[in-house]
C-alpha cells in the first residue's frame, strides 16, 4: 500500500481508532490500516489495489457523523480524505463551486467571503462537504435553501474497482438537467456504500442583504407548531424556524446564561431586503399572536443574532451540562408538518413514562425534530430504555407517513428501520443497485442495507 | 450650548496582503506573481468601524483609499461593498510597488487627507504580511494629528474621539481631538460579510485614479532589502527510552 500512497499510510493503533468512530454512540470499530491519499489518482490506484485483494474500503471525511457510518465492521482500509483540501473552479456568476473532500463547510464560506456568496446547508458540525453529500446532510436553513439533495450538482466518484466517474459528466454544471438517470442523487445519501466521493460541485446562494432573528414563546407545543404551519402556508419565505421545548429552553438558559421564558419556543430568522423583511415579519407576528405567542424578542445586528443562534447550536452541550458525566444521543425522525404536534406530544409522554432525560429541539419547518437524550453510560437499564424509546419513536414516525431519519442517515443502527420504512420490494431494488455498482460489497460494508 | 460638530469625512486605507508567503529563489524577496491577495484583516476591521460610524449617522462620508497596482482596485471594491461611499486608487506599480513601504504610504495619506479635508483616518494596525505597524503612526506625525492606535473601542463625542487602546498591561482610555488618526486592533469589531446585492451596488460607486506625483509625493525608498530567507528547517526530534537517556542527551548537547 505504501507504494501507492505517497500521502502516507498508517497502521498505528491510535490512528486506526481515531478513524473507526464518529460522534455517535456506536463503539469504535477500527480499520486495519488508514491511508491518506492526496489526489483522485491515488484514490483510484488504492481502490484498484483493495479490489484486487478484496479489502473493504471505508471513506472518511471529518468523522462527525451521527450514525456510526465510518465503523469498519469487517476491517479493511480507511481512506482518510482530509489531505485533498482544494477549493476548485469557483464560478461566482453561475453560483457554483467544486470542492474536494478535505474542505469543510465553514472553510468554504470563509473562502467565499469577498464574493458575496455562501453555501447555506449547516449541520451542527463543521463537516466535510463531500461527507455531507454522502449522508444527504441538512441544517437549520433547509426550510428555505434545501438540503444536500437539492444543492449537489455533480460528483466525482471513485468506484470499488478504481474507476472514476463524474455523475453528471465531467465539468458539467448546468442548473438543471433532464439527461439520463439521476446518478448524482443516487450517490447523495449513499453513505460510502456505492463509491468514494472525491469532488462535489455545489450550488451557491447570494448572502442576503439583511437578516433578522426573533424568539417567540408559546403556552403549548400545539400553538408553536400550528404557527409554523400557518407561517409556511402564508408563503413567508422564512429562512429558519426552530422549535425548542421547555426542557431544552431551560437547559439553554442555564448553559448560555439566558433568561428566555421556560415554555415551548420558536427561534425564527428572516432573510431579504429591508422592505421584504418588514413584510415577512409583520405577517409572521400576526400569525404567532393569533396563536397566543409572546411578543418577539429581536436580534438585528450580527453580534446579537450570533448569540441567539449560538444558544440554539449549543443545545447538545446544554443538554449534556444538565447531567455531567453522561453521554448524549439524538434521535432524528421527520414527519409531515400536520402530524408534528401529535408526535411531539406523544414523544414527551413516552419520555416521562420511560423515566428518561430528553430535550426536544428541531427544524419544525421541515417536520424534523431531534430528541436529545442524556444517559449514564454505566447504567445498562437506562441505555436499554433509551434504545427501546428510540425504536418506538421511529415507528411512531413511520406510522405517521414519516421517516426514521430526516438528516442523520441510516448508518449502522437504523438498517432494520429502513426495511420497515420502505418495505421489502424497495429493499430488493436498493440491493440490486448495490450489487450492480459494488458486486463484491467492498464499499463500506454493513451500512444502510443488512 | 455645546457644539455638536458632525465629523464629515473618514478615510480608510484598506491594504491587500499576500495569502501565501514563499521566498523567491534568489532570496531577494517573496513571490508575488499569481499569489492570491485579500484585504488585510485589520483593514477590514477599520473599514467596518468607519461604516458603523456612518450608519450611526456620526459621519457623512467614508472614502476608501488603496495604494498599489491595478489589483488594488479589487480591495477598494470590497470596501465599497461593505459600505464605503467612494474610492481613491493611488497607482503604484512595478519597482515602485516593490519598495513601497509605510513611509511612502503615510506621505500619500497625509497629502490625501489635506486634499480631501478628512476629519478621521482609520487604518488597520498592521499588515499581516510585513507586520510593520508604522503607517498609522507615521501619517499622524506627518500631519501633526493626534493618534489613537490599537483601538479596541472608538466613540465620537462632539469634536473629540474617545479611544480605548489595547496595551501590554491592559486597556488605556484616551481622548483626542479631531482631526485624528486611528488604527484598528482585533477586538474593535467583527467585519460584515459583503452581501451579493451590496457587491452589485458597489460596482456603480466611483473610484478615482490618482498618481503619487499628482500629490507631490516622492516614492524613493530609504531602505534596501539585502536578503530574505526562510526560517531554518525544523530538525526532527529524537525519541529516548528512559529518563537516564534523556538526561544523557541533554548533557551531550550542552543543554544542561
XYZ file of C-alpha atoms in Angstrom:
706
model
C 0.000 0.000 0.000
C 2.802 2.433 0.836
C 3.964 2.289 -2.787
C 0.606 3.564 -3.984
C 0.092 6.209 -1.374
C 2.793 8.845 -1.214
C 0.452 10.764 1.050
C 1.046 8.233 3.743
C -0.439 5.159 5.251
C -0.651 4.264 8.880
C -1.114 1.126 10.900
C -0.658 2.616 14.374
C -3.412 1.693 16.767
C -4.262 5.233 17.878
C -4.669 6.441 14.315
C -6.788 3.422 13.414
C -9.004 4.001 16.440
C -9.428 7.667 15.539
C -10.710 6.560 12.160
C -13.009 3.833 13.454
C -15.548 6.015 15.170
C -17.557 9.179 14.670
C -19.684 11.271 17.029
C -22.390 8.648 17.501
C -22.779 6.265 20.432
C -21.661 3.293 18.325
C -18.463 1.755 19.637
C -15.188 2.176 17.786
C -14.584 -0.349 15.016
C -11.087 0.436 13.766
C -9.949 -0.385 10.227
C -6.820 -2.469 9.660
C -4.962 0.446 8.124
C -5.587 4.106 7.307
C -4.391 5.732 4.068
C -4.154 9.434 3.302
C -4.371 9.869 -0.485
C -3.660 13.338 -1.850
C -5.393 13.202 -5.220
C -8.028 11.267 -7.107
C -5.346 9.308 -8.998
C -4.052 7.948 -5.682
C -7.585 7.148 -4.529
C -8.194 5.246 -7.750
C -4.903 3.305 -7.538
C -5.576 2.387 -3.912
C -9.141 1.323 -4.712
C -7.837 -0.921 -7.532
C -5.430 -2.459 -5.055
C -8.165 -3.075 -2.483
C -10.359 -4.514 -5.234
C -7.650 -6.952 -6.313
C -7.241 -8.172 -2.738
C -10.954 -7.968 -1.832
C -10.338 -5.497 1.036
C -13.222 -3.403 2.381
C -12.956 0.343 1.667
C -14.248 2.918 4.155
C -14.210 6.603 3.114
C -13.571 9.078 5.963
C -14.166 12.857 5.892
C -14.286 14.644 9.235
C -15.622 11.796 11.374
C -18.533 13.943 12.567
C -21.332 11.598 11.539
C -24.011 10.542 13.994
C -24.897 7.023 12.871
C -21.637 5.027 13.059
C -21.112 5.264 9.306
C -17.305 5.007 9.498
C -17.082 1.893 11.647
C -15.030 -0.770 9.839
C -17.252 -3.696 10.780
C -15.282 -6.063 8.554
C -11.911 -4.344 8.966
C -10.297 -3.116 5.776
C -8.737 0.111 4.562
C -9.941 3.505 5.743
C -9.447 6.225 3.101
C -8.945 9.415 5.085
C -9.515 12.152 2.520
C -8.513 15.165 4.585
C -5.362 15.920 2.546
C -7.491 16.566 -0.540
C -8.461 20.040 0.576
C -8.607 22.225 -2.512
C -11.439 24.562 -3.458
C -11.543 24.375 -7.255
C -13.430 26.106 -10.015
C -15.445 28.855 -8.355
C -17.865 30.472 -10.826
C -19.481 33.382 -8.971
C -21.745 34.403 -11.854
C -23.024 30.848 -12.189
C -23.355 30.375 -8.425
C -21.340 27.163 -8.346
C -18.085 25.843 -6.902
C -16.334 22.477 -6.815
C -14.602 21.233 -3.664
C -12.527 18.264 -2.563
C -13.388 16.125 0.493
C -10.998 17.892 2.866
C -12.928 21.167 2.549
C -15.403 21.794 5.371
C -18.497 23.981 5.131
C -17.029 26.742 7.317
C -13.771 26.726 5.316
C -15.747 27.172 2.099
C -17.835 30.028 3.456
C -14.717 31.739 4.761
C -13.132 31.430 1.302
C -16.267 32.858 -0.329
C -16.383 35.963 1.903
C -15.458 38.539 -0.672
C -17.729 37.162 -3.373
C -20.977 37.800 -1.528
C -21.880 34.131 -1.922
C -22.381 31.392 0.649
C -23.282 27.741 0.999
C -26.202 27.626 3.425
C -26.501 23.930 4.393
C -25.410 23.966 8.034
C -25.446 20.743 10.037
C -24.203 21.178 13.621
C -20.639 20.067 12.966
C -18.102 21.765 10.691
C -18.363 18.755 8.407
C -16.636 17.822 5.151
C -18.834 18.936 2.243
C -18.277 15.655 0.398
C -19.174 13.846 3.620
C -22.316 15.951 3.802
C -23.124 14.834 0.257
C -22.556 11.218 1.257
C -25.036 11.467 4.131
C -27.519 13.840 2.465
C -26.998 16.306 5.301
C -29.279 19.177 6.191
C -29.357 22.002 8.707
C -31.320 24.882 10.151
C -31.546 26.664 6.777
C -33.127 23.761 4.923
C -36.639 25.196 5.078
C -35.584 27.907 2.644
C -32.388 26.722 0.970
C -32.872 22.947 0.874
C -30.679 20.031 1.898
C -27.676 18.473 0.129
C -30.051 16.666 -2.252
C -31.142 19.958 -3.746
C -27.695 21.543 -3.756
C -25.281 18.989 -5.201
C -24.945 19.450 -8.952
C -22.241 16.940 -9.808
C -19.961 14.437 -8.076
C -16.630 12.887 -8.928
C -16.764 9.344 -7.518
C -14.210 6.537 -7.380
C -15.969 3.183 -7.576
C -14.921 -0.018 -5.824
C -12.907 -1.195 -8.811
C -10.982 2.086 -9.013
C -12.811 3.564 -11.991
C -13.514 7.284 -11.753
C -16.872 8.699 -12.853
C -18.494 12.134 -12.930
C -22.154 11.579 -12.161
C -23.373 14.446 -14.326
C -20.496 14.298 -16.790
C -17.024 15.801 -16.388
C -17.042 19.566 -15.573
C -20.770 19.822 -16.199
C -22.694 22.286 -14.058
C -25.969 23.337 -15.660
C -28.539 24.459 -13.135
C -30.925 21.778 -14.285
C -30.827 18.732 -16.493
C -33.047 16.007 -17.860
C -30.159 13.869 -19.099
C -30.373 10.185 -18.197
C -30.701 8.533 -14.798
C -30.125 10.863 -11.847
C -26.836 9.324 -10.708
C -25.817 12.403 -8.747
C -28.708 11.944 -6.353
C -28.146 8.196 -6.221
C -24.759 8.828 -4.640
C -26.034 11.640 -2.388
C -27.026 9.844 0.789
C -25.315 6.574 -0.158
C -23.109 6.847 2.952
C -19.986 5.494 1.249
C -21.642 2.233 0.202
C -21.513 2.887 -3.536
C -18.281 4.800 -4.051
C -15.754 7.320 -2.668
C -16.749 10.919 -3.349
C -13.617 12.854 -4.334
C -15.211 16.080 -5.607
C -18.577 17.730 -5.249
C -19.980 20.643 -7.284
C -22.235 22.738 -5.098
C -24.957 25.295 -5.704
C -24.215 28.631 -4.019
C -26.541 31.444 -2.961
C -26.143 35.185 -2.560
C -25.590 36.362 1.015
C -28.901 38.075 1.833
C -28.900 41.852 2.153
C -30.377 41.820 5.641
C -31.036 39.185 8.251
C -33.122 39.483 11.352
C -33.868 36.897 14.043
C -36.557 36.681 16.676
C -37.614 34.478 19.582
C -41.252 33.808 20.441
C -42.662 31.746 23.334
C -45.923 29.839 23.377
C -48.085 28.249 26.048
C -48.221 24.892 24.272
C -46.403 22.754 21.703
C -49.582 22.774 19.630
C -49.625 26.570 19.427
C -45.963 26.704 18.370
C -46.338 24.085 15.655
C -49.675 25.480 14.426
C -47.892 28.823 13.996
C -45.153 27.098 11.973
C -47.653 25.506 9.601
C -49.556 28.763 9.168
C -46.359 30.767 8.523
C -45.434 28.395 5.720
C -48.955 28.394 4.318
C -48.901 32.215 4.276
C -45.973 31.994 1.853
C -43.444 33.673 4.133
C -40.015 32.646 2.756
C -38.763 32.093 6.281
C -35.073 31.167 6.457
C -35.006 29.321 9.768
C -37.724 28.150 12.087
C -36.533 26.112 15.030
C -38.532 24.664 17.870
C -37.265 24.105 21.416
C -39.442 22.521 24.102
C -39.449 23.857 27.670
C -36.898 21.248 28.836
C -34.489 22.334 26.094
C -35.009 26.063 26.743
C -34.372 25.523 30.419
C -31.077 23.769 29.631
C -30.077 26.520 27.164
C -30.907 29.248 29.671
C -28.672 27.611 32.248
C -25.827 26.814 29.843
C -25.713 30.146 27.997
C -26.827 32.396 30.875
C -30.017 33.485 29.164
C -33.457 34.187 30.526
C -35.973 33.058 27.946
C -39.374 32.036 29.377
C -39.368 28.316 30.073
C -42.054 27.199 27.627
C -42.271 25.884 24.055
C -40.345 28.366 21.926
C -39.717 29.187 18.285
C -36.436 30.706 17.085
C -37.056 32.437 13.746
C -34.825 34.040 11.128
C -35.779 36.124 8.111
C -33.574 36.933 5.101
C -34.140 39.559 2.429
C -34.081 43.229 1.562
C -35.128 45.690 4.214
C -38.573 46.154 2.715
C -39.236 42.462 2.253
C -38.151 41.777 5.841
C -40.713 44.240 7.128
C -43.464 42.421 5.264
C -42.278 38.955 6.325
C -42.019 39.973 9.953
C -45.456 41.626 10.069
C -47.168 38.607 8.545
C -45.371 36.262 10.947
C -46.123 38.345 14.019
C -49.824 38.426 13.159
C -49.805 34.637 12.990
C -47.887 33.994 16.207
C -50.008 36.456 18.120
C -53.199 34.844 16.907
C -51.834 31.601 18.408
C -51.173 33.223 21.753
C -47.450 33.694 21.149
C -45.473 36.207 23.182
C -44.029 39.424 21.779
C -40.953 38.878 19.649
C -37.508 39.263 21.193
C -35.452 40.738 18.372
C -31.887 40.431 17.114
C -30.867 42.644 14.205
C -27.109 43.158 14.259
C -24.696 40.305 13.581
C -23.404 40.032 17.146
C -26.823 39.729 18.806
C -28.054 37.335 16.120
C -24.984 35.138 16.579
C -25.522 35.000 20.328
C -29.139 33.956 19.823
C -28.244 31.177 17.402
C -25.264 30.064 19.457
C -27.732 29.284 22.224
C -29.561 27.018 19.781
C -26.386 25.462 18.315
C -25.067 24.745 21.804
C -28.181 22.682 22.561
C -26.153 19.462 22.533
C -23.738 20.809 25.134
C -26.533 22.431 27.106
C -28.273 19.056 27.337
C -25.055 17.355 28.445
C -24.468 20.027 31.075
C -27.752 19.095 32.769
C -26.241 15.748 33.786
C -22.455 15.976 33.892
C -20.601 12.760 33.174
C -23.283 11.478 30.841
C -23.359 10.853 27.118
C -25.870 12.245 24.661
C -27.785 10.612 21.853
C -30.003 12.326 19.288
C -32.982 10.804 17.535
C -33.857 12.165 14.114
C -37.385 11.492 12.873
C -39.218 13.560 10.294
C -42.967 13.607 9.666
C -45.407 15.603 7.528
C -45.947 19.021 9.148
C -49.549 18.398 10.156
C -48.516 15.403 12.309
C -45.821 17.287 14.202
C -47.831 18.415 17.258
C -49.200 14.911 17.715
C -45.846 13.165 17.550
C -44.106 15.650 19.818
C -46.816 15.402 22.452
C -46.792 11.579 22.370
C -42.997 11.560 22.492
C -42.925 13.782 25.565
C -45.388 11.463 27.307
C -43.211 8.484 26.410
C -40.136 10.238 27.862
C -41.881 10.715 31.194
C -43.191 7.144 31.278
C -39.747 5.752 30.449
C -38.081 7.955 33.085
C -35.646 9.409 30.559
C -33.988 12.847 30.300
C -34.912 14.120 26.869
C -34.851 17.588 25.272
C -36.777 18.283 22.100
C -35.256 20.592 19.517
C -35.961 20.675 15.838
C -36.303 22.079 12.377
C -40.062 22.277 12.572
C -40.261 23.986 9.197
C -39.326 20.590 7.734
C -41.272 18.499 10.242
C -37.932 17.200 11.549
C -37.085 17.146 15.248
C -34.379 15.687 17.453
C -34.880 14.270 20.893
C -31.572 14.873 22.679
C -31.286 12.199 25.303
C -28.758 12.285 28.062
C -27.840 8.964 29.627
C -25.423 7.474 32.126
C -23.132 5.141 30.118
C -22.714 2.820 33.097
C -26.444 2.386 33.654
C -27.336 -0.571 31.433
C -31.006 -0.298 32.257
C -31.136 3.350 31.179
C -29.261 2.560 27.960
C -31.765 -0.182 27.231
C -34.719 2.139 27.901
C -33.183 4.749 25.556
C -32.802 2.141 22.836
C -36.415 0.970 23.151
C -37.656 4.561 23.293
C -35.836 5.435 20.053
C -37.265 2.395 18.310
C -40.775 3.345 19.456
C -40.225 6.940 18.298
C -39.043 5.822 14.865
C -42.041 3.535 14.490
C -44.353 6.310 15.636
C -42.936 8.495 12.858
C -43.305 5.717 10.290
C -46.929 5.226 11.318
C -47.481 8.930 10.594
C -46.159 8.674 6.994
C -42.758 9.961 8.030
C -39.174 8.685 8.032
C -36.892 7.211 10.699
C -34.103 9.616 9.696
C -34.577 13.194 8.483
C -30.910 14.093 8.181
C -28.516 11.827 10.060
C -28.668 8.796 7.771
C -29.136 5.070 8.326
C -25.546 4.020 9.131
C -25.338 1.015 11.413
C -28.266 1.467 13.765
C -31.275 2.051 11.530
C -30.952 -0.722 8.973
C -33.983 -2.682 10.219
C -35.999 0.517 10.480
C -35.141 1.246 6.831
C -36.644 -2.132 5.905
C -39.814 -1.231 7.793
C -39.876 2.211 6.234
C -39.586 1.319 2.548
C -40.700 -2.298 2.521
C -39.126 -5.445 1.084
C -39.643 -4.720 -2.617
C -37.828 -1.382 -2.344
C -35.066 -3.015 -0.312
C -34.721 -5.523 -3.165
C -34.313 -2.670 -5.660
C -31.781 -0.940 -3.404
C -29.875 -4.211 -3.010
C -29.786 -4.782 -6.780
C -28.382 -1.288 -7.299
C -25.733 -2.032 -4.688
C -24.961 -5.381 -6.325
C -24.649 -3.740 -9.739
C -22.309 -0.967 -8.606
C -20.333 -2.853 -5.937
C -20.750 -6.582 -6.607
C -18.133 -7.637 -4.047
C -19.583 -5.470 -1.259
C -16.257 -3.752 -0.631
C -17.645 -0.232 -0.205
C -18.326 0.435 3.488
C -19.908 -2.951 4.196
C -22.578 -3.249 6.867
C -24.179 0.148 6.353
C -27.650 1.096 5.102
C -28.511 -2.444 3.943
C -28.491 -5.508 6.178
C -24.670 75.484 24.152
C -22.303 72.710 23.478
C -21.377 72.308 19.864
C -22.001 69.045 18.178
C -19.954 69.266 15.039
C -20.524 66.457 12.585
C -17.492 64.520 11.596
C -17.628 64.916 7.883
C -15.269 62.574 6.239
C -13.359 59.469 7.142
C -10.642 57.971 5.019
C -9.878 54.300 5.447
C -6.827 52.633 3.964
C -7.524 49.003 3.202
C -4.427 47.171 2.108
C -4.287 43.873 0.315
C -1.929 41.227 1.658
C -0.492 38.052 0.268
C -2.285 34.916 1.359
C 0.703 32.658 0.972
C 4.346 33.530 1.671
C 7.120 31.860 -0.318
C 10.658 33.207 -0.539
C 11.954 33.925 -4.071
C 14.679 31.522 -5.204
C 17.262 34.328 -5.298
C 16.437 35.357 -1.724
C 15.652 38.904 -2.833
C 12.078 38.921 -1.629
C 8.837 36.949 -1.584
C 6.934 35.624 -4.566
C 4.058 37.886 -5.544
C 3.165 36.679 -9.054
C -0.002 34.653 -9.132
C -0.435 34.607 -5.357
C -3.930 35.331 -4.173
C -4.354 38.717 -2.485
C -7.018 39.560 0.039
C -7.880 42.585 2.180
C -5.686 42.772 5.277
C -7.829 41.544 8.215
C -7.062 44.618 10.357
C -8.030 46.863 7.450
C -11.361 45.007 7.189
C -11.943 45.936 10.828
C -11.026 49.563 10.040
C -13.488 49.708 7.119
C -16.192 48.107 9.272
C -15.678 50.718 12.002
C -15.940 53.567 9.513
C -19.124 52.113 8.021
C -20.605 51.608 11.507
C -19.918 55.282 12.354
C -21.682 56.312 9.166
C -24.660 54.026 9.982
C -24.901 55.722 13.383
C -25.049 58.999 11.421
C -21.983 60.355 13.206
C -20.099 60.915 9.962
C -21.232 61.765 6.463
C -18.863 60.036 4.065
C -16.420 57.141 4.023
C -13.652 57.189 1.405
C -11.573 54.044 0.821
C -8.020 54.564 -0.404
C -5.608 51.927 -1.601
C -2.063 52.247 -2.966
C -0.750 49.746 -5.439
C -1.122 48.190 -8.870
C -4.376 47.505 -10.773
C -5.471 44.706 -8.439
C -5.716 47.149 -5.518
C -8.964 48.232 -7.134
C -10.495 44.892 -6.012
C -9.673 45.729 -2.408
C -11.352 49.108 -2.831
C -14.413 47.401 -4.350
C -14.660 45.142 -1.298
C -14.574 48.218 0.950
C -17.295 49.807 -1.208
C -19.386 46.642 -0.899
C -19.050 46.867 2.874
C -20.474 50.390 2.781
C -17.762 52.904 1.847
C -19.109 55.691 -0.391
C -16.297 56.175 -2.881
C -12.749 55.059 -3.518
C -9.399 56.528 -4.483
C -6.837 54.313 -6.156
C -3.298 55.667 -5.896
C -1.479 53.959 -8.729
C 1.870 52.498 -7.749
C 3.255 49.729 -9.921
C 6.372 47.795 -10.804
C 9.621 48.652 -8.991
C 7.940 51.433 -7.028
C 5.416 48.941 -5.653
C 8.124 46.511 -4.565
C 9.763 49.211 -2.470
C 6.506 50.801 -1.286
C 6.700 50.895 2.487
C 4.994 52.622 5.432
C 6.921 55.889 4.941
C 5.795 56.280 1.323
C 2.203 55.275 2.115
C 1.957 57.682 5.014
C 3.243 60.552 2.810
C 0.478 59.689 0.317
C -2.140 59.502 3.085
C -1.032 62.852 4.540
C -1.323 64.517 1.132
C -4.762 62.974 0.509
C -6.034 63.854 3.969
C -5.292 67.520 3.315
C -6.728 67.396 -0.210
C -9.949 65.662 0.897
C -10.315 67.659 4.118
C -10.758 64.483 6.181
C -11.524 64.545 9.878
C -10.579 60.960 10.640
C -8.189 58.467 9.120
C -8.729 54.842 10.149
C -6.229 52.123 9.223
C -5.577 48.578 10.307
C -2.900 48.467 12.998
C -0.502 46.485 10.766
C -0.384 44.424 7.586
C -0.183 40.702 8.220
C 2.429 40.155 5.522
C 5.060 42.680 6.580
C 3.932 43.288 10.208
C 5.399 46.831 10.147
C 2.801 48.597 12.353
C 4.123 52.015 11.264
C 1.824 53.599 8.678
C -0.761 54.969 11.126
C 1.825 56.465 13.423
C 3.890 57.996 10.597
C 0.777 59.504 8.981
C -0.178 61.162 12.262
C 3.338 62.534 12.659
C 3.454 63.953 9.109
C 0.094 65.657 9.634
C 0.833 66.608 13.213
C -2.502 64.998 14.208
C -3.209 63.054 17.411
C -3.278 59.262 17.118
C -5.335 56.525 18.790
C -3.594 53.270 17.932
C -4.516 49.621 18.735
C -8.115 50.753 19.193
C -10.499 48.193 20.645
C -13.293 50.710 21.169
C -13.977 54.049 19.474
C -16.643 56.607 20.331
C -17.161 60.100 18.950
C -18.040 62.869 21.374
C -18.535 66.227 19.678
C -15.204 67.054 18.098
C -13.286 64.650 20.313
C -12.729 60.919 19.980
C -12.558 58.570 22.940
C -10.329 55.579 22.182
C -9.805 52.500 24.333
C -6.403 51.092 23.411
C -5.118 47.590 23.970
C -1.723 47.803 25.600
C 0.502 45.197 27.227
C -0.736 45.842 30.714
C -4.430 46.018 29.868
C -6.560 48.811 28.447
C -5.820 52.515 28.200
C -8.545 55.066 27.507
C -7.583 58.360 25.870
C -9.480 61.321 24.479
C -8.064 63.017 21.409
C -9.286 65.913 19.274
C -10.160 65.594 15.629
C -8.767 65.563 13.045
C -7.054 62.334 14.169
C -5.574 59.032 13.011
C -6.862 55.740 14.450
C -5.526 52.227 13.924
C -7.828 49.241 14.403
C -6.972 46.255 16.590
C -8.558 42.810 16.536
C -11.355 43.315 19.064
C -12.685 46.587 17.683
C -15.493 44.837 15.781
C -16.389 41.809 13.641
C -16.360 42.844 9.956
C -19.509 42.107 7.967
C -19.595 39.735 5.007
C -20.239 41.680 1.811
C -23.705 40.680 0.604
C -24.294 39.971 -3.055
C -26.740 42.898 -3.564
C -24.186 45.258 -1.971
C -21.392 43.939 -4.192
C -23.574 44.692 -7.226
C -24.355 48.211 -5.930
C -20.646 48.786 -5.250
C -19.870 48.369 -8.945
C -21.627 51.680 -9.553
C -19.679 53.598 -6.895
C -16.808 55.781 -8.141
C -13.123 55.036 -7.796
C -10.875 57.968 -8.698
C -7.385 57.334 -10.093
C -4.505 59.349 -8.726
C -0.726 59.191 -9.207
C 1.689 59.821 -6.329
C 3.344 62.568 -8.392
C -0.027 64.406 -8.549
C 0.079 64.553 -4.779
C 3.664 65.750 -4.781
C 4.916 62.598 -3.103
C 8.381 61.175 -3.693
C 8.327 57.401 -3.516
C 12.067 56.787 -3.238
C 12.726 54.233 -0.610
C 15.335 54.813 2.049
C 15.607 51.087 2.688
C 17.412 48.448 0.679
C 16.444 44.813 1.175
C 19.664 42.839 1.371
C 18.285 39.339 1.827
C 15.081 37.428 2.560
C 15.362 33.878 3.808
C 13.072 31.278 5.295
C 13.458 30.269 8.916
C 15.797 27.247 9.318
C 14.134 23.860 8.740
C 12.964 22.327 11.967
C 15.111 19.349 12.864
C 13.406 16.062 13.686
C 13.157 15.221 17.343
C 14.850 12.231 18.937
C 12.953 9.675 20.975
C 14.592 8.230 24.064
C 13.641 5.163 26.098
C 14.384 6.183 29.684
C 14.802 9.236 31.877
C 18.548 8.472 32.148
C 18.815 8.568 28.346
C 17.005 11.926 28.331
C 19.337 13.444 30.890
C 22.322 11.987 28.995
C 21.192 13.500 25.692
C 20.550 16.907 27.267
C 24.052 16.890 28.751
C 25.542 15.734 25.440
C 24.081 18.662 23.515
C 25.170 21.051 26.193
C 21.649 21.965 27.261
C 22.317 21.224 30.937
